[in-house]
Short mmCIF file of the C-alpha atoms (twelve columns), coordinates in Angstrom:
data_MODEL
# 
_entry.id   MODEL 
# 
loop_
_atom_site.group_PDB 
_atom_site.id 
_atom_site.type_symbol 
_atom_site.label_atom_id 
_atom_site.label_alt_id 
_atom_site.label_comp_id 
_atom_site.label_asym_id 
_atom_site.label_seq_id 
_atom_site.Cartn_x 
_atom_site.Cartn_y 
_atom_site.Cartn_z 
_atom_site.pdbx_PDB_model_num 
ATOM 1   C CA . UNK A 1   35.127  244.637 64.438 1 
ATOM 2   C CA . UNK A 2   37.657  245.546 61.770 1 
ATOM 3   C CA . UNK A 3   41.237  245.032 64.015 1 
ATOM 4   C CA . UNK A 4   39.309  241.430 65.690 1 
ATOM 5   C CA . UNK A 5   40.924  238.260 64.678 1 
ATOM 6   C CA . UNK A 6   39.335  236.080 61.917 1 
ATOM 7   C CA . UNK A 7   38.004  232.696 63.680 1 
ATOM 8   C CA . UNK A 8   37.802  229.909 61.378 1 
ATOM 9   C CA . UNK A 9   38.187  226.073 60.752 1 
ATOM 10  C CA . UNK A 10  41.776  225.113 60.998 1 
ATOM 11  C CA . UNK A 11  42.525  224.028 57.764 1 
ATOM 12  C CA . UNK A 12  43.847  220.177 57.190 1 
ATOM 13  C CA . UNK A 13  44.644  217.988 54.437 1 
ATOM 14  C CA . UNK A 14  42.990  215.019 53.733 1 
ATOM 15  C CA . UNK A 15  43.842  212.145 51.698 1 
ATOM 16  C CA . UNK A 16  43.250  211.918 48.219 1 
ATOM 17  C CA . UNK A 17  42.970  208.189 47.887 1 
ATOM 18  C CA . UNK A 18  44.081  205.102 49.384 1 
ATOM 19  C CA . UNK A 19  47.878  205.496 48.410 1 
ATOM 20  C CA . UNK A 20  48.853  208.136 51.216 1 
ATOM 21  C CA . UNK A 21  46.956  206.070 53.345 1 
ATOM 22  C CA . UNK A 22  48.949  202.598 52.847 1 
ATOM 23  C CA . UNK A 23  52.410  204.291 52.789 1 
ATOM 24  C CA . UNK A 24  51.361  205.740 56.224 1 
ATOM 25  C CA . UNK A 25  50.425  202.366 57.293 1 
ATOM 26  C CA . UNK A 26  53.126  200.534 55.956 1 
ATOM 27  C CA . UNK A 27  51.963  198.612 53.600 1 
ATOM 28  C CA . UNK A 28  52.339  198.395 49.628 1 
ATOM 29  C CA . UNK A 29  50.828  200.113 46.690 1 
ATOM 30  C CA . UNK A 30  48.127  196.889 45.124 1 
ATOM 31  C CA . UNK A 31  49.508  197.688 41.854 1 
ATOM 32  C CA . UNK A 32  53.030  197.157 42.866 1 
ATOM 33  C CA . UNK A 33  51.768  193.662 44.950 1 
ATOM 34  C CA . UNK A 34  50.046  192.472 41.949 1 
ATOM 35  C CA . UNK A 35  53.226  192.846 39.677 1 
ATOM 36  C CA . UNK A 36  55.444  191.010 42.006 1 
ATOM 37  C CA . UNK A 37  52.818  187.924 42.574 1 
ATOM 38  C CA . UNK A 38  52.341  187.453 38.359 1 
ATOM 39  C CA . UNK A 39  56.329  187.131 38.165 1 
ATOM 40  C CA . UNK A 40  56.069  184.845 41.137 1 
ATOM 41  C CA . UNK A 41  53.845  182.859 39.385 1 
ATOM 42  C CA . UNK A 42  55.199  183.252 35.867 1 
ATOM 43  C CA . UNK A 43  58.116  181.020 36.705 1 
ATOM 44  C CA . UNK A 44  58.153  176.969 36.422 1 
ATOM 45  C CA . UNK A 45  58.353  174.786 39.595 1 
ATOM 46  C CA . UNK A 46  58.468  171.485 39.882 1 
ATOM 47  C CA . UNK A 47  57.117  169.344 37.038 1 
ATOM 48  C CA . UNK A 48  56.777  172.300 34.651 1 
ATOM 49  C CA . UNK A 49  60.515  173.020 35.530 1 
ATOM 50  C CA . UNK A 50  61.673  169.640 34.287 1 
ATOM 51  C CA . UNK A 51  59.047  170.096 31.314 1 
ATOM 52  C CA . UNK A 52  61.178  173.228 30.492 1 
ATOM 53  C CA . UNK A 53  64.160  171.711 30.874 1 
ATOM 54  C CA . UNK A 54  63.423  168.955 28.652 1 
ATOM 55  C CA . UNK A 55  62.238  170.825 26.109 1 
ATOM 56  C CA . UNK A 56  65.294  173.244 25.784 1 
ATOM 57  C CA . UNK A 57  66.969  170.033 25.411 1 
ATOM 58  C CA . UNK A 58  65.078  169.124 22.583 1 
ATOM 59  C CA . UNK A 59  65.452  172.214 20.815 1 
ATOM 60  C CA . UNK A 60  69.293  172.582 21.050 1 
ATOM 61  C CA . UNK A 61  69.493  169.038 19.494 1 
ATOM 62  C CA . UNK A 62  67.188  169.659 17.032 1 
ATOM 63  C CA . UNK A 63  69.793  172.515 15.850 1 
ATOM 64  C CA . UNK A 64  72.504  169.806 16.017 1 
ATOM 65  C CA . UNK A 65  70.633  167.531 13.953 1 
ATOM 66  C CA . UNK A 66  70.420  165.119 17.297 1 
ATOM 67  C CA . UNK A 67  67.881  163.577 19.340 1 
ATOM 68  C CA . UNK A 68  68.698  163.804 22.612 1 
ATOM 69  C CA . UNK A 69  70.477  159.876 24.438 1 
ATOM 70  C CA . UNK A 70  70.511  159.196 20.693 1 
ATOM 71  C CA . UNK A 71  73.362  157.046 19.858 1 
ATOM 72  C CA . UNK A 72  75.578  157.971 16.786 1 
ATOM 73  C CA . UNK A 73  75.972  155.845 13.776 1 
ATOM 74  C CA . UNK A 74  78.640  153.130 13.876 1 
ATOM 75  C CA . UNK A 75  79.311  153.033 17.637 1 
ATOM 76  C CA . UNK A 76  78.742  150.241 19.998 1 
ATOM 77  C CA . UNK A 77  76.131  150.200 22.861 1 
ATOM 78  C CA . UNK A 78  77.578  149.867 26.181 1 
ATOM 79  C CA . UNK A 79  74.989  150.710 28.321 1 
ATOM 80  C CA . UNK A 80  75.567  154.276 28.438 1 
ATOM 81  C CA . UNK A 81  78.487  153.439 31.378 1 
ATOM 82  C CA . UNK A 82  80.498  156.582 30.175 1 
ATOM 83  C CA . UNK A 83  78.060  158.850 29.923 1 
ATOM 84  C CA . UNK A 84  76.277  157.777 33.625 1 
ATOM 85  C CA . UNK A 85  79.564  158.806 35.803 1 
ATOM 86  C CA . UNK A 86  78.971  154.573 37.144 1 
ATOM 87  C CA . UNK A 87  81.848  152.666 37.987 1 
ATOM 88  C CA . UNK A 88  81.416  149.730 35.059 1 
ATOM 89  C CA . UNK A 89  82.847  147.218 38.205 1 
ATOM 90  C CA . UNK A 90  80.136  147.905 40.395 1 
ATOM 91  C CA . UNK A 91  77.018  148.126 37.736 1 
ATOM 92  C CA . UNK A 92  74.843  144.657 38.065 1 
ATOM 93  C CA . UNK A 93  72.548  145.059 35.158 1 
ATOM 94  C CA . UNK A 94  74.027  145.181 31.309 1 
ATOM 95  C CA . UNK A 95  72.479  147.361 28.570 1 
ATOM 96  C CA . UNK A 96  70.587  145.672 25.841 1 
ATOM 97  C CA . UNK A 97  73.396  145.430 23.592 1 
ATOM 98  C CA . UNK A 98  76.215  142.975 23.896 1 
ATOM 99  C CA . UNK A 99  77.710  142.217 26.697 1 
ATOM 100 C CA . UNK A 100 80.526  139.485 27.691 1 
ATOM 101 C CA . UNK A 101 78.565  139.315 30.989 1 
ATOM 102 C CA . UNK A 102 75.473  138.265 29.304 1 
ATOM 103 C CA . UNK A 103 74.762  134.438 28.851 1 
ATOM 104 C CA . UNK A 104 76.854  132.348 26.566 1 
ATOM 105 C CA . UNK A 105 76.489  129.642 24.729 1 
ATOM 106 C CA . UNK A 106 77.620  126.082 26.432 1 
ATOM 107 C CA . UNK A 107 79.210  125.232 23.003 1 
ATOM 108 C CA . UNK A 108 81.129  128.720 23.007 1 
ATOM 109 C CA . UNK A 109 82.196  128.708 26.563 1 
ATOM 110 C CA . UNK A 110 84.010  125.012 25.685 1 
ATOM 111 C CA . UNK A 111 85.776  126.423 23.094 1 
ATOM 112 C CA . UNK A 112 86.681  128.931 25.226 1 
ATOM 113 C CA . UNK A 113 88.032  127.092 27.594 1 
ATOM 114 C CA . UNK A 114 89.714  124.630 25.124 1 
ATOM 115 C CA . UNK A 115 91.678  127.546 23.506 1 
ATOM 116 C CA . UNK A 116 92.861  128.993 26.950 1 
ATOM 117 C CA . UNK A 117 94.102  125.503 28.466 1 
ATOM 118 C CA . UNK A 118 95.781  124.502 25.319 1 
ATOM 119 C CA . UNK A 119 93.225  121.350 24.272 1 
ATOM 120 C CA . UNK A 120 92.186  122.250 20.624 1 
ATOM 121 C CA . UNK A 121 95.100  120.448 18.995 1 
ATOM 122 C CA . UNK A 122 93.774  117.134 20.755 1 
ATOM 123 C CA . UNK A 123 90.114  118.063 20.428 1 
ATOM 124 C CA . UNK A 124 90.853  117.828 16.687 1 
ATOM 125 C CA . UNK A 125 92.329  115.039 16.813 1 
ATOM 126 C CA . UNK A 126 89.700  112.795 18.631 1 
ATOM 127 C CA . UNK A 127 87.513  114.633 15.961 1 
ATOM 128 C CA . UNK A 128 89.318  113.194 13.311 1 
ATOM 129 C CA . UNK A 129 88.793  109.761 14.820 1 
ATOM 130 C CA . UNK A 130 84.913  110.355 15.778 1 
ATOM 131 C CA . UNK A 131 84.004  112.041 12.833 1 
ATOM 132 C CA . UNK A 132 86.027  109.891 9.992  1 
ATOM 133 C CA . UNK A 133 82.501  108.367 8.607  1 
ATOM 134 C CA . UNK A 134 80.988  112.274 7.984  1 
ATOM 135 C CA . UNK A 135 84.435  113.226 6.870  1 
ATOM 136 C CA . UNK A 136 85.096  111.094 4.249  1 
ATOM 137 C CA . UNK A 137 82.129  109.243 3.573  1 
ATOM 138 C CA . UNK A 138 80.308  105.680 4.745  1 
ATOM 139 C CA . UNK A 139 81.482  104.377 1.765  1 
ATOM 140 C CA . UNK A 140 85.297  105.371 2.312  1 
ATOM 141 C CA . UNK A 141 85.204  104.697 6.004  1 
ATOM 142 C CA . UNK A 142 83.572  100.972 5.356  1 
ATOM 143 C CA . UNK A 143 87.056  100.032 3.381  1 
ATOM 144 C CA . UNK A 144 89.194  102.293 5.529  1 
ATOM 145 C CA . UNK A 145 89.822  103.109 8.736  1 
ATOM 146 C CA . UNK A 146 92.542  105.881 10.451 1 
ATOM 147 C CA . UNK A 147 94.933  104.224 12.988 1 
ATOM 148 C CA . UNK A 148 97.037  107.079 14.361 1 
ATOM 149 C CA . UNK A 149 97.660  110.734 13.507 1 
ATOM 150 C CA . UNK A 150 100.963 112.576 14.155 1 
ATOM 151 C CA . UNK A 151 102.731 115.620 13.460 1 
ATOM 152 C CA . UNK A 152 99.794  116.181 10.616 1 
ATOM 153 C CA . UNK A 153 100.558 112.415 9.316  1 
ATOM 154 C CA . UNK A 154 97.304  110.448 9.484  1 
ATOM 155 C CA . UNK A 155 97.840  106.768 8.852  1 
ATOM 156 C CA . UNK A 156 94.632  104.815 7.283  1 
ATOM 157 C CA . UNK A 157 94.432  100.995 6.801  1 
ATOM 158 C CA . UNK A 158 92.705  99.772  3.697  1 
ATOM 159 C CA . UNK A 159 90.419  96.896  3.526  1 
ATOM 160 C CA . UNK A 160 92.419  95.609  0.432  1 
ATOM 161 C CA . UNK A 161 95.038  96.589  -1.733 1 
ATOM 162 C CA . UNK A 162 92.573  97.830  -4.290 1 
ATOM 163 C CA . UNK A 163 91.052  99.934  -1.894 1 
ATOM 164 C CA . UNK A 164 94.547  101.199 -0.685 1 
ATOM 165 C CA . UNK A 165 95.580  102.058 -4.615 1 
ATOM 166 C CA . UNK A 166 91.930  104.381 -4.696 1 
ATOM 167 C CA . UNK A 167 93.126  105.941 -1.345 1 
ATOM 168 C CA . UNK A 168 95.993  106.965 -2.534 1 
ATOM 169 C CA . UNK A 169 94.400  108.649 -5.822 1 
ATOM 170 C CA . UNK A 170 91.884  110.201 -3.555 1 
ATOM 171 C CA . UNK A 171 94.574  111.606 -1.422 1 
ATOM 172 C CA . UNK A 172 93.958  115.547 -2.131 1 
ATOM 173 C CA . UNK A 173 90.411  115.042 -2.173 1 
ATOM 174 C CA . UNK A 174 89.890  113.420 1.017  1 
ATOM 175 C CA . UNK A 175 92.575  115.917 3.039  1 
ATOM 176 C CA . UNK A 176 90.244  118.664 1.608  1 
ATOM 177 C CA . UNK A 177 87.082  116.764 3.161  1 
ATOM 178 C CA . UNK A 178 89.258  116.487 6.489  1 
ATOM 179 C CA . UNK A 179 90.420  120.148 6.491  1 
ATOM 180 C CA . UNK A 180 86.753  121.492 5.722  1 
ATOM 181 C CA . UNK A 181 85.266  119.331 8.779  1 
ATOM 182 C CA . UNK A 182 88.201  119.518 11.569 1 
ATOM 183 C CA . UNK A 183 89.897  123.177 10.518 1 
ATOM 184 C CA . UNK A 184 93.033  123.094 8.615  1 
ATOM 185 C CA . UNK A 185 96.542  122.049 9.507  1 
ATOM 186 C CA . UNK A 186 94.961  119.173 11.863 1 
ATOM 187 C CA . UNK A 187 95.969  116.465 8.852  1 
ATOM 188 C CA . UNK A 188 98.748  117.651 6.498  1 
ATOM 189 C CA . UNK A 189 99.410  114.169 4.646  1 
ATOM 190 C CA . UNK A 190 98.140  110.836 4.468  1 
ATOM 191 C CA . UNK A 191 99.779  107.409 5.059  1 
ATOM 192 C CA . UNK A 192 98.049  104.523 2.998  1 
ATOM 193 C CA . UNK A 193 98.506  100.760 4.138  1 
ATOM 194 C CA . UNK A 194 97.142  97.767  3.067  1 
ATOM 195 C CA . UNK A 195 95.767  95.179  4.267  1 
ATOM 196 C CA . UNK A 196 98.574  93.018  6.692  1 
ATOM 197 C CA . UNK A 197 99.234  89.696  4.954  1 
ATOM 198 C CA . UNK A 198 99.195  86.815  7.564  1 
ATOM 199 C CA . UNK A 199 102.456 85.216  8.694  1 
ATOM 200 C CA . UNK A 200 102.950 82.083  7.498  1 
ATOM 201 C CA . UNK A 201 106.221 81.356  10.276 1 
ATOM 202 C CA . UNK A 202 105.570 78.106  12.722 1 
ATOM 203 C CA . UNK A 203 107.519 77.649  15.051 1 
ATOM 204 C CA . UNK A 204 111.438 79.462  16.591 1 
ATOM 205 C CA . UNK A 205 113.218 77.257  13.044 1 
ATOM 206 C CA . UNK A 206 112.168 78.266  9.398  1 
ATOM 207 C CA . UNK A 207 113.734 78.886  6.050  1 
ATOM 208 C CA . UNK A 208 113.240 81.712  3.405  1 
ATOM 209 C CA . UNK A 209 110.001 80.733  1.361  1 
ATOM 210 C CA . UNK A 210 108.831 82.001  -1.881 1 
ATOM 211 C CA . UNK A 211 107.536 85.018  -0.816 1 
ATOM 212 C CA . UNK A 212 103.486 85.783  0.087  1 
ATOM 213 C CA . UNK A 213 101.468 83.837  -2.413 1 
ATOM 214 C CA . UNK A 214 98.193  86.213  -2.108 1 
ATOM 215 C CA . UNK A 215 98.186  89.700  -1.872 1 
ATOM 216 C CA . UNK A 216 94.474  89.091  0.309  1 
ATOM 217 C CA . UNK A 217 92.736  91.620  -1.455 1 
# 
């Protein structure tokens, strides 16, 4: 009985809890699965993404003192074309501040044109002629009227030879009234005339008279 073998239950381990028994299946410890799904989840996609984005953006301009697409003090708009990476050629729609693209007025676009084809020395002319009553007055241009103007001369024919003598004192006064309405250097001087005293010749034969006997005015 003493020298017999012992006969008992072959000892064997058994698992102590569910760990051994996932690493001999393959598969992960939960507390390691649950880690890597919160920092999964823990960063932004899609629209919170762009929410972070924006907001970093704030916050670095707010330490600049900056809003963000703010524009600075003292510089002109131009529809953000240097700042878009746009070729300005090829853009068809013009920020909301000034553009020479935008619509012009007609008046503008004639003068324009009348500076680039060489017209507003003539334009001032005929202005002088058009205008004369607003220039110098109803009164003035009822007693006097312009008959040419050259090299800055304007030549004016009075109504009488009174009226020519209170041209010609009025002189300064009325080129300052032309230069105000038509720009200056469009009338430099004036040329006063009076009124042309009829001739009193008849006929291809006549001898020296006594001279006009009226001035007509």
């Amino acid at each position: 009985m003493e020298n017999s073998p012992r006969v008992g239950v072959a000892a064997f381990k058994i698992p102590n809890s569910g760990t051994e028994r996932n690493s001999a299946t393959g598969s992960k410890e939960p507390g390691a699965a649950s880690t890597a799904t919160g920092a999964s989840t823990s960063r932004p996609q899609g629209r919170d993404l762009a929410k972070a984005a924006l907001q970093a953006a704030k916050e670095r301009a707010g330490t600049r003192g900056t809003r963000p697409g703010a524009r600075r003090p003292g510089t002109p708009r131009t529809g953000g074309l240097e700042h878009s990476g746009q070729n300005p050629r090829r853009r068809r729609w013009s920020g909301p501040g000034f553009d020479e693209r935008d619509p012009q007025p007609f008046g503008r676009l004639l003068s324009n044109m009348a500076t680039q084809l060489g017209w507003s020395a003539r334009l001032a002319n005929g202005r002088v002629f058009g205008q004369w009553s607003t220039l110098v007055g109803a009164e003035i241009a009822e007693h006097a009227q312009p008959m040419s103007l050259n090299n800055g001369e304007l030549t004016v024919r009075a109504s009488s030879t009174a009226w020519a003598t209170q041209l010609r004192l009025l002189q300064r006064q009325l080129l300052a009234r032309i230069a105000a309405g038509v720009g200056h250097g469009v009338v430099t001087r004036m040329r006063i005339q009076g009124p042309t005293a009829p001739s009193w010749r008849k006929g291809p034969k006549h001898i020296p008279g006594r001279g006009p006997r009226d001035t007509y005015g």
